[in-house]
PDB file of C-alpha atoms in Angstrom:
ATOM      1  CA  MET A  15     100.420 101.258 133.479  1.00  0.00           C
ATOM      2  CA  SER A  16     103.215  99.028 134.731  1.00  0.00           C
ATOM      3  CA  LYS A  17     106.554 100.243 136.047  1.00  0.00           C
ATOM      4  CA  PRO A  18     108.833 101.765 133.351  1.00  0.00           C
ATOM      5  CA  VAL A  19     111.779  99.728 132.059  1.00  0.00           C
ATOM      6  CA  THR A  20     114.759 100.859 129.988  1.00  0.00           C
ATOM      7  CA  LEU A  21     116.036  98.973 126.974  1.00  0.00           C
ATOM      8  CA  ASN A  22     119.363  99.341 125.220  1.00  0.00           C
ATOM      9  CA  VAL A  23     118.733  98.335 121.617  1.00  0.00           C
ATOM     10  CA  GLY A  24     121.919  98.455 119.565  1.00  0.00           C
ATOM     11  CA  GLY A  25     123.230 101.341 121.666  1.00  0.00           C
ATOM     12  CA  ARG A  26     119.989 103.377 121.744  1.00  0.00           C
ATOM     13  CA  LEU A  27     118.040 103.698 124.965  1.00  0.00           C
ATOM     14  CA  TYR A  28     114.262 103.397 125.091  1.00  0.00           C
ATOM     15  CA  SER A  29     111.960 103.690 128.101  1.00  0.00           C
ATOM     16  CA  THR A  30     108.634 101.921 128.024  1.00  0.00           C
ATOM     17  CA  SER A  31     106.425  99.654 130.139  1.00  0.00           C
ATOM     18  CA  LEU A  32     106.172  95.908 130.513  1.00  0.00           C
ATOM     19  CA  THR A  33     102.553  96.207 129.423  1.00  0.00           C
ATOM     20  CA  THR A  34     103.702  97.608 126.072  1.00  0.00           C
ATOM     21  CA  LEU A  35     106.477  95.044 125.611  1.00  0.00           C
ATOM     22  CA  THR A  36     104.144  92.126 126.296  1.00  0.00           C
ATOM     23  CA  ARG A  37     101.227  93.421 124.220  1.00  0.00           C
ATOM     24  CA  TYR A  38     101.690  90.470 121.860  1.00  0.00           C
ATOM     25  CA  PRO A  39     102.522  87.493 124.146  1.00  0.00           C
ATOM     26  CA  GLU A  40     103.553  85.218 121.257  1.00  0.00           C
ATOM     27  CA  SER A  41     106.206  87.657 120.047  1.00  0.00           C
ATOM     28  CA  MET A  42     109.860  87.445 121.060  1.00  0.00           C
ATOM     29  CA  LEU A  43     109.493  90.561 123.218  1.00  0.00           C
ATOM     30  CA  GLY A  44     106.403  89.070 124.825  1.00  0.00           C
ATOM     31  CA  SER A  45     108.352  85.924 125.659  1.00  0.00           C
ATOM     32  CA  MET A  46     111.407  87.812 126.908  1.00  0.00           C
ATOM     33  CA  PHE A  47     109.524  90.084 129.264  1.00  0.00           C
ATOM     34  CA  SER A  48     107.085  87.496 130.540  1.00  0.00           C
ATOM     35  CA  GLY A  49     109.991  85.366 131.753  1.00  0.00           C
ATOM     36  CA  ALA A  50     109.668  82.648 129.111  1.00  0.00           C
ATOM     37  CA  MET A  51     113.020  83.593 127.522  1.00  0.00           C
ATOM     38  CA  PRO A  52     116.279  84.755 129.116  1.00  0.00           C
ATOM     39  CA  THR A  53     117.331  88.403 128.903  1.00  0.00           C
ATOM     40  CA  SER A  54     120.718  90.132 129.102  1.00  0.00           C
ATOM     41  CA  SER A  55     121.783  93.492 130.527  1.00  0.00           C
ATOM     42  CA  ASP A  56     124.330  96.163 129.675  1.00  0.00           C
ATOM     43  CA  SER A  57     126.838  97.617 132.133  1.00  0.00           C
ATOM     44  CA  GLN A  58     124.214 100.068 133.436  1.00  0.00           C
ATOM     45  CA  GLY A  59     121.687  97.356 134.190  1.00  0.00           C
ATOM     46  CA  ASN A  60     119.445  98.135 131.202  1.00  0.00           C
ATOM     47  CA  TYR A  61     117.931  95.291 129.213  1.00  0.00           C
ATOM     48  CA  PHE A  62     120.145  94.777 126.173  1.00  0.00           C
ATOM     49  CA  ILE A  63     118.978  93.640 122.725  1.00  0.00           C
ATOM     50  CA  ASP A  64     121.564  93.426 119.942  1.00  0.00           C
ATOM     51  CA  ARG A  65     119.407  94.718 117.086  1.00  0.00           C
ATOM     52  CA  ASP A  66     119.064  97.883 114.987  1.00  0.00           C
ATOM     53  CA  GLY A  67     118.410 100.688 117.467  1.00  0.00           C
ATOM     54  CA  GLU A  68     116.977 103.108 114.918  1.00  0.00           C
ATOM     55  CA  MET A  69     114.446 100.629 113.540  1.00  0.00           C
ATOM     56  CA  PHE A  70     113.301  99.709 117.045  1.00  0.00           C
ATOM     57  CA  ARG A  71     111.651 103.134 117.274  1.00  0.00           C
ATOM     58  CA  TYR A  72     109.004 101.970 114.778  1.00  0.00           C
ATOM     59  CA  ILE A  73     108.661  98.586 116.482  1.00  0.00           C
ATOM     60  CA  LEU A  74     108.034 100.228 119.841  1.00  0.00           C
ATOM     61  CA  ASN A  75     105.587 102.791 118.464  1.00  0.00           C
ATOM     62  CA  PHE A  76     103.576  99.964 116.903  1.00  0.00           C
ATOM     63  CA  LEU A  77     103.464  98.150 120.248  1.00  0.00           C
ATOM     64  CA  ARG A  78     102.169 101.342 121.859  1.00  0.00           C
ATOM     65  CA  SER A  79      99.471 102.212 119.351  1.00  0.00           C
ATOM     66  CA  SER A  80      98.940  99.200 117.033  1.00  0.00           C
ATOM     67  CA  HIS A  81      99.419 101.651 114.134  1.00  0.00           C
ATOM     68  CA  LEU A  82     102.248 101.704 111.595  1.00  0.00           C
ATOM     69  CA  ASP A  83     103.409 105.305 111.191  1.00  0.00           C
ATOM     70  CA  LEU A  84     106.396 105.866 108.920  1.00  0.00           C
ATOM     71  CA  PRO A  85     107.970 109.122 107.665  1.00  0.00           C
ATOM     72  CA  VAL A  86     107.265 110.295 104.116  1.00  0.00           C
ATOM     73  CA  ASP A  87     110.922 109.788 103.223  1.00  0.00           C
ATOM     74  CA  PHE A  88     111.246 106.346 104.839  1.00  0.00           C
ATOM     75  CA  GLN A  89     113.881 104.412 102.866  1.00  0.00           C
ATOM     76  CA  GLU A  90     114.356 101.159 104.777  1.00  0.00           C
ATOM     77  CA  LEU A  91     111.180  99.133 104.461  1.00  0.00           C
ATOM     78  CA  ASP A  92     113.084  95.883 103.883  1.00  0.00           C
ATOM     79  CA  LEU A  93     115.201  96.454 107.003  1.00  0.00           C
ATOM     80  CA  LEU A  94     112.103  97.155 109.096  1.00  0.00           C
ATOM     81  CA  LYS A  95     110.534  93.938 107.777  1.00  0.00           C
ATOM     82  CA  ARG A  96     113.597  91.986 108.928  1.00  0.00           C
ATOM     83  CA  GLU A  97     113.436  93.559 112.376  1.00  0.00           C
ATOM     84  CA  ALA A  98     109.708  92.831 112.708  1.00  0.00           C
ATOM     85  CA  ASP A  99     110.396  89.248 111.618  1.00  0.00           C
ATOM     86  CA  PHE A 100     113.144  88.908 114.240  1.00  0.00           C
ATOM     87  CA  PHE A 101     110.808  90.111 117.002  1.00  0.00           C
ATOM     88  CA  GLN A 102     107.985  87.968 115.534  1.00  0.00           C
ATOM     89  CA  ILE A 103     105.294  90.631 115.866  1.00  0.00           C
ATOM     90  CA  GLN A 104     102.775  89.078 113.507  1.00  0.00           C
ATOM     91  CA  PRO A 105     100.290  92.012 113.203  1.00  0.00           C
ATOM     92  CA  LEU A 106     103.156  94.331 112.277  1.00  0.00           C
ATOM     93  CA  LEU A 107     104.509  91.822 109.761  1.00  0.00           C
ATOM     94  CA  ALA A 108     101.081  91.635 108.139  1.00  0.00           C
ATOM     95  CA  LEU A 109     100.932  95.422 107.789  1.00  0.00           C
ATOM     96  CA  LEU A 110     104.445  95.593 106.364  1.00  0.00           C
ATOM     97  CA  GLN A 111     103.599  93.003 103.711  1.00  0.00           C
ATOM     98  CA  THR A 112     100.956  95.370 102.347  1.00  0.00           C
ATOM     99  CA  ALA A 113     102.937  98.602 102.844  1.00  0.00           C
ATOM    100  CA  ASP A 114     103.501 100.717  99.748  1.00  0.00           C
ATOM    101  CA  PRO A 115     106.958  99.755  98.395  1.00  0.00           C
ATOM    102  CA  LYS A 116     107.254 103.338  97.132  1.00  0.00           C
ATOM    103  CA  ILE A 117     106.559 104.838 100.530  1.00  0.00           C
ATOM    104  CA  SER A 118     109.604 107.045 100.025  1.00  0.00           C
ATOM    105  CA  ARG A 119     108.204 108.790  96.935  1.00  0.00           C
ATOM    106  CA  ILE A 120     108.451 112.541  97.035  1.00  0.00           C
ATOM    107  CA  LYS A 121     105.588 114.590  98.471  1.00  0.00           C
ATOM    108  CA  ASN A 122     105.277 118.286  99.311  1.00  0.00           C
ATOM    109  CA  VAL A 123     108.936 119.182  98.943  1.00  0.00           C
ATOM    110  CA  THR A 124     110.701 122.532  99.071  1.00  0.00           C
ATOM    111  CA  LEU A 125     114.082 122.603  97.375  1.00  0.00           C
ATOM    112  CA  ASN A 126     116.538 125.529  97.446  1.00  0.00           C
ATOM    113  CA  ILE A 127     119.460 125.820  95.062  1.00  0.00           C
ATOM    114  CA  ILE A 128     122.093 128.269  96.271  1.00  0.00           C
ATOM    115  CA  HIS A 129     124.459 129.135  93.448  1.00  0.00           C
ATOM    116  CA  ASP A 130     127.500 131.203  92.576  1.00  0.00           C
ATOM    117  CA  SER A 131     128.697 131.448  88.987  1.00  0.00           C
ATOM    118  CA  LYS A 132     130.846 134.564  89.196  1.00  0.00           C
ATOM    119  CA  ALA A 133     134.224 132.826  89.178  1.00  0.00           C
ATOM    120  CA  VAL A 134     135.888 132.219  85.830  1.00  0.00           C
ATOM    121  CA  HIS A 135     138.316 129.438  84.936  1.00  0.00           C
ATOM    122  CA  PRO A 136     141.673 130.519  83.412  1.00  0.00           C
ATOM    123  CA  CYS A 137     140.544 129.104  80.044  1.00  0.00           C
ATOM    124  CA  GLY A 138     137.443 131.321  80.117  1.00  0.00           C
ATOM    125  CA  ALA A 139     134.820 128.817  81.324  1.00  0.00           C
ATOM    126  CA  THR A 140     132.427 129.741  84.121  1.00  0.00           C
ATOM    127  CA  ILE A 141     132.923 127.959  87.433  1.00  0.00           C
ATOM    128  CA  PHE A 142     129.653 126.892  89.067  1.00  0.00           C
ATOM    129  CA  THR A 143     129.397 126.370  92.819  1.00  0.00           C
ATOM    130  CA  ILE A 144     125.999 124.974  93.779  1.00  0.00           C
ATOM    131  CA  GLY A 145     124.472 123.932  97.079  1.00  0.00           C
ATOM    132  CA  VAL A 146     121.184 122.014  97.065  1.00  0.00           C
ATOM    133  CA  PHE A 147     119.114 122.068 100.249  1.00  0.00           C
ATOM    134  CA  CYS A 148     115.932 120.004 100.365  1.00  0.00           C
ATOM    135  CA  THR A 149     113.229 118.942 102.822  1.00  0.00           C
ATOM    136  CA  SER A 150     113.213 115.475 101.234  1.00  0.00           C
ATOM    137  CA  VAL A 151     116.130 113.164 102.029  1.00  0.00           C
ATOM    138  CA  ALA A 152     114.754 110.798  99.372  1.00  0.00           C
ATOM    139  CA  LEU A 153     115.106 113.438  96.659  1.00  0.00           C
ATOM    140  CA  LEU A 154     118.602 114.415  97.828  1.00  0.00           C
ATOM    141  CA  LYS A 155     119.758 110.798  97.640  1.00  0.00           C
ATOM    142  CA  LEU A 156     118.233 110.472  94.202  1.00  0.00           C
ATOM    143  CA  LEU A 157     120.003 113.614  92.998  1.00  0.00           C
ATOM    144  CA  SER A 158     123.324 112.525  94.491  1.00  0.00           C
ATOM    145  CA  SER A 159     123.224 109.308  92.468  1.00  0.00           C
ATOM    146  CA  SER A 160     121.981 110.931  89.233  1.00  0.00           C
ATOM    147  CA  PHE A 161     124.819 113.343  88.473  1.00  0.00           C
ATOM    148  CA  GLN A 162     128.393 112.483  87.544  1.00  0.00           C
ATOM    149  CA  CYS A 163     131.589 114.491  87.253  1.00  0.00           C
ATOM    150  CA  ARG A 164     133.827 114.011  84.230  1.00  0.00           C
ATOM    151  CA  LEU A 165     137.496 114.637  84.886  1.00  0.00           C
ATOM    152  CA  GLU A 166     139.468 113.979  81.699  1.00  0.00           C
ATOM    153  CA  GLN A 167     138.376 110.427  80.835  1.00  0.00           C
ATOM    154  CA  ARG A 168     137.165 109.454  84.296  1.00  0.00           C
ATOM    155  CA  PHE A 169     133.597 109.599  85.576  1.00  0.00           C
ATOM    156  CA  LEU A 170     133.135 110.099  89.312  1.00  0.00           C
ATOM    157  CA  PRO A 171     130.105 110.645  91.556  1.00  0.00           C
ATOM    158  CA  ALA A 172     129.241 114.346  91.545  1.00  0.00           C
ATOM    159  CA  CYS A 173     128.102 114.257  95.165  1.00  0.00           C
ATOM    160  CA  LYS A 174     129.224 112.339  98.195  1.00  0.00           C
ATOM    161  CA  LYS A 175     126.522 110.296  99.890  1.00  0.00           C
ATOM    162  CA  PRO A 176     127.241 110.250 103.627  1.00  0.00           C
ATOM    163  CA  GLU A 177     124.784 108.887 106.150  1.00  0.00           C
ATOM    164  CA  GLY A 178     122.260 111.463 107.246  1.00  0.00           C
ATOM    165  CA  LEU A 179     122.447 113.357 103.939  1.00  0.00           C
ATOM    166  CA  ARG A 180     121.001 116.873 104.382  1.00  0.00           C
ATOM    167  CA  PHE A 181     122.420 118.856 101.465  1.00  0.00           C
ATOM    168  CA  LEU A 182     124.476 118.467  98.309  1.00  0.00           C
ATOM    169  CA  SER A 183     127.440 120.600  97.328  1.00  0.00           C
ATOM    170  CA  VAL A 184     128.895 120.477  93.819  1.00  0.00           C
ATOM    171  CA  ARG A 185     131.530 122.506  91.953  1.00  0.00           C
ATOM    172  CA  PHE A 186     132.168 122.161  88.246  1.00  0.00           C
ATOM    173  CA  THR A 187     133.182 124.080  85.143  1.00  0.00           C
ATOM    174  CA  GLN A 188     131.412 124.818  81.898  1.00  0.00           C
ATOM    175  CA  PHE A 189     132.423 123.069  78.692  1.00  0.00           C
ATOM    176  CA  LEU A 190     133.901 125.724  76.383  1.00  0.00           C
ATOM    177  CA  ASN A 191     134.825 125.837  72.683  1.00  0.00           C
ATOM    178  CA  GLY A 192     135.289 122.093  72.407  1.00  0.00           C
ATOM    179  CA  MET A 193     138.103 122.105  74.927  1.00  0.00           C
ATOM    180  CA  GLY A 194     138.243 120.567  78.363  1.00  0.00           C
ATOM    181  CA  PRO A 195     137.944 123.261  81.071  1.00  0.00           C
ATOM    182  CA  TYR A 196     141.124 122.306  82.877  1.00  0.00           C
ATOM    183  CA  ASP A 197     144.862 122.776  82.603  1.00  0.00           C
ATOM    184  CA  ASP A 198     147.945 121.724  84.509  1.00  0.00           C
ATOM    185  CA  GLU A 199     147.471 124.350  87.213  1.00  0.00           C
ATOM    186  CA  TYR A 200     143.726 124.489  87.720  1.00  0.00           C
ATOM    187  CA  VAL A 201     141.752 121.266  87.457  1.00  0.00           C
ATOM    188  CA  LEU A 202     137.966 121.151  87.916  1.00  0.00           C
ATOM    189  CA  PRO A 203     135.572 118.523  86.575  1.00  0.00           C
ATOM    190  CA  ARG A 204     132.626 118.958  84.257  1.00  0.00           C
ATOM    191  CA  MET A 205     129.281 117.654  85.469  1.00  0.00           C
ATOM    192  CA  THR A 206     127.047 115.382  83.410  1.00  0.00           C
ATOM    193  CA  TYR A 207     123.542 113.982  83.593  1.00  0.00           C
ATOM    194  CA  SER A 208     122.757 110.930  81.436  1.00  0.00           C
ATOM    195  CA  ALA A 209     126.039 111.515  79.564  1.00  0.00           C
ATOM    196  CA  VAL A 210     125.004 115.100  78.659  1.00  0.00           C
ATOM    197  CA  GLU A 211     127.329 117.804  79.935  1.00  0.00           C
ATOM    198  CA  ILE A 212     125.768 120.574  82.005  1.00  0.00           C
ATOM    199  CA  CYS A 213     126.859 124.009  80.803  1.00  0.00           C
ATOM    200  CA  SER A 214     124.593 126.399  82.715  1.00  0.00           C
ATOM    201  CA  LEU A 215     122.736 126.815  85.981  1.00  0.00           C
ATOM    202  CA  GLU A 216     119.432 126.735  84.114  1.00  0.00           C
ATOM    203  CA  MET A 217     120.366 123.381  82.606  1.00  0.00           C
ATOM    204  CA  PHE A 218     121.211 122.015  86.076  1.00  0.00           C
ATOM    205  CA  VAL A 219     117.875 123.217  87.493  1.00  0.00           C
ATOM    206  CA  ASN A 220     115.960 121.689  84.578  1.00  0.00           C
ATOM    207  CA  HIS A 221     117.616 118.327  85.210  1.00  0.00           C
ATOM    208  CA  VAL A 222     116.747 118.559  88.911  1.00  0.00           C
ATOM    209  CA  LYS A 223     113.112 119.110  87.893  1.00  0.00           C
ATOM    210  CA  LYS A 224     113.246 116.164  85.479  1.00  0.00           C
ATOM    211  CA  ILE A 225     114.591 113.837  88.179  1.00  0.00           C
ATOM    212  CA  ALA A 226     111.943 114.910  90.687  1.00  0.00           C
ATOM    213  CA  ILE A 227     109.145 114.580  88.137  1.00  0.00           C
ATOM    214  CA  SER A 228     110.357 111.066  87.299  1.00  0.00           C
ATOM    215  CA  GLU A 229     109.318 110.128  90.845  1.00  0.00           C
ATOM    216  CA  GLY A 230     105.728 111.130  90.166  1.00  0.00           C
ATOM    217  CA  GLY A 231     105.858 114.734  91.372  1.00  0.00           C
ATOM    218  CA  PHE A 232     104.992 117.995  89.669  1.00  0.00           C
ATOM    219  CA  PHE A 233     106.078 121.545  90.411  1.00  0.00           C
ATOM    220  CA  ILE A 234     103.575 123.996  91.819  1.00  0.00           C
ATOM    221  CA  HIS A 235     106.099 126.849  91.882  1.00  0.00           C
ATOM    222  CA  SER A 236     109.440 127.434  90.232  1.00  0.00           C
ATOM    223  CA  PHE A 237     111.304 130.023  88.203  1.00  0.00           C
ATOM    224  CA  THR A 238     114.231 130.183  85.812  1.00  0.00           C
ATOM    225  CA  PRO A 239     117.350 131.510  87.525  1.00  0.00           C
ATOM    226  CA  THR A 240     118.449 134.909  86.224  1.00  0.00           C
ATOM    227  CA  SER A 241     120.674 136.181  89.042  1.00  0.00           C
ATOM    228  CA  SER A 242     122.634 134.997  92.059  1.00  0.00           C
ATOM    229  CA  SER A 243     119.478 134.761  94.182  1.00  0.00           C
ATOM    230  CA  PRO A 244     118.454 131.278  95.438  1.00  0.00           C
ATOM    231  CA  VAL A 245     116.319 129.127  93.171  1.00  0.00           C
ATOM    232  CA  ILE A 246     113.285 127.943  95.144  1.00  0.00           C
ATOM    233  CA  LEU A 247     111.339 124.952  93.874  1.00  0.00           C
ATOM    234  CA  GLU A 248     108.163 123.593  95.453  1.00  0.00           C
ATOM    235  CA  LEU A 249     107.114 120.096  94.520  1.00  0.00           C
ATOM    236  CA  THR A 250     104.031 118.045  95.343  1.00  0.00           C
ATOM    237  CA  GLN A 251     102.722 114.652  94.288  1.00  0.00           C
TER     238      GLN A 251
END
């Protein structure tokens, strides 16, 4: 194996060998590291490439093994295709053209719903505080975009969707006696799914199941919540 070299790709450092980088001589990397194209360096003397540093992980692993290995929850197939096209790695491009566009579909997922419904709104409605923890980032993102909060006449996203989403946290009140569960002193939204207001923890869990099943999964273990204990759902495809 040739002497190791360090690359700075979009701010991420990778160490590899010239043999790996020149595995496909006709690619851009092959040209750069065979001397056919100029290269640039960062302030530390590392080779610098102004591309997506996270995606380069998959590019480099393909150069090492000639296999395309992507996570179950991989969400950025189009971005990876653009990066492979930039580096002109033709065997990788060919594999990506035939890759399953639903590679991010849900498989073998454990989902925990931590809940607290003891608090009561001044108007008598139950206040639900729910945390959803899941082993599938794909399912979390799907859930975060599926629920809405209704505050008076406004509809807002029920969950924020930051980068690196790892859990969802929602707080809402139950619809009660045809009146909005809010007043001038204590305002909390109601949560909806497909324009239907959610009025119980069981209803929320059932909608979570429905969303997951819509992605082609089915539950191998679940139970209806009856206490403040966590709801544990196991899903497979």
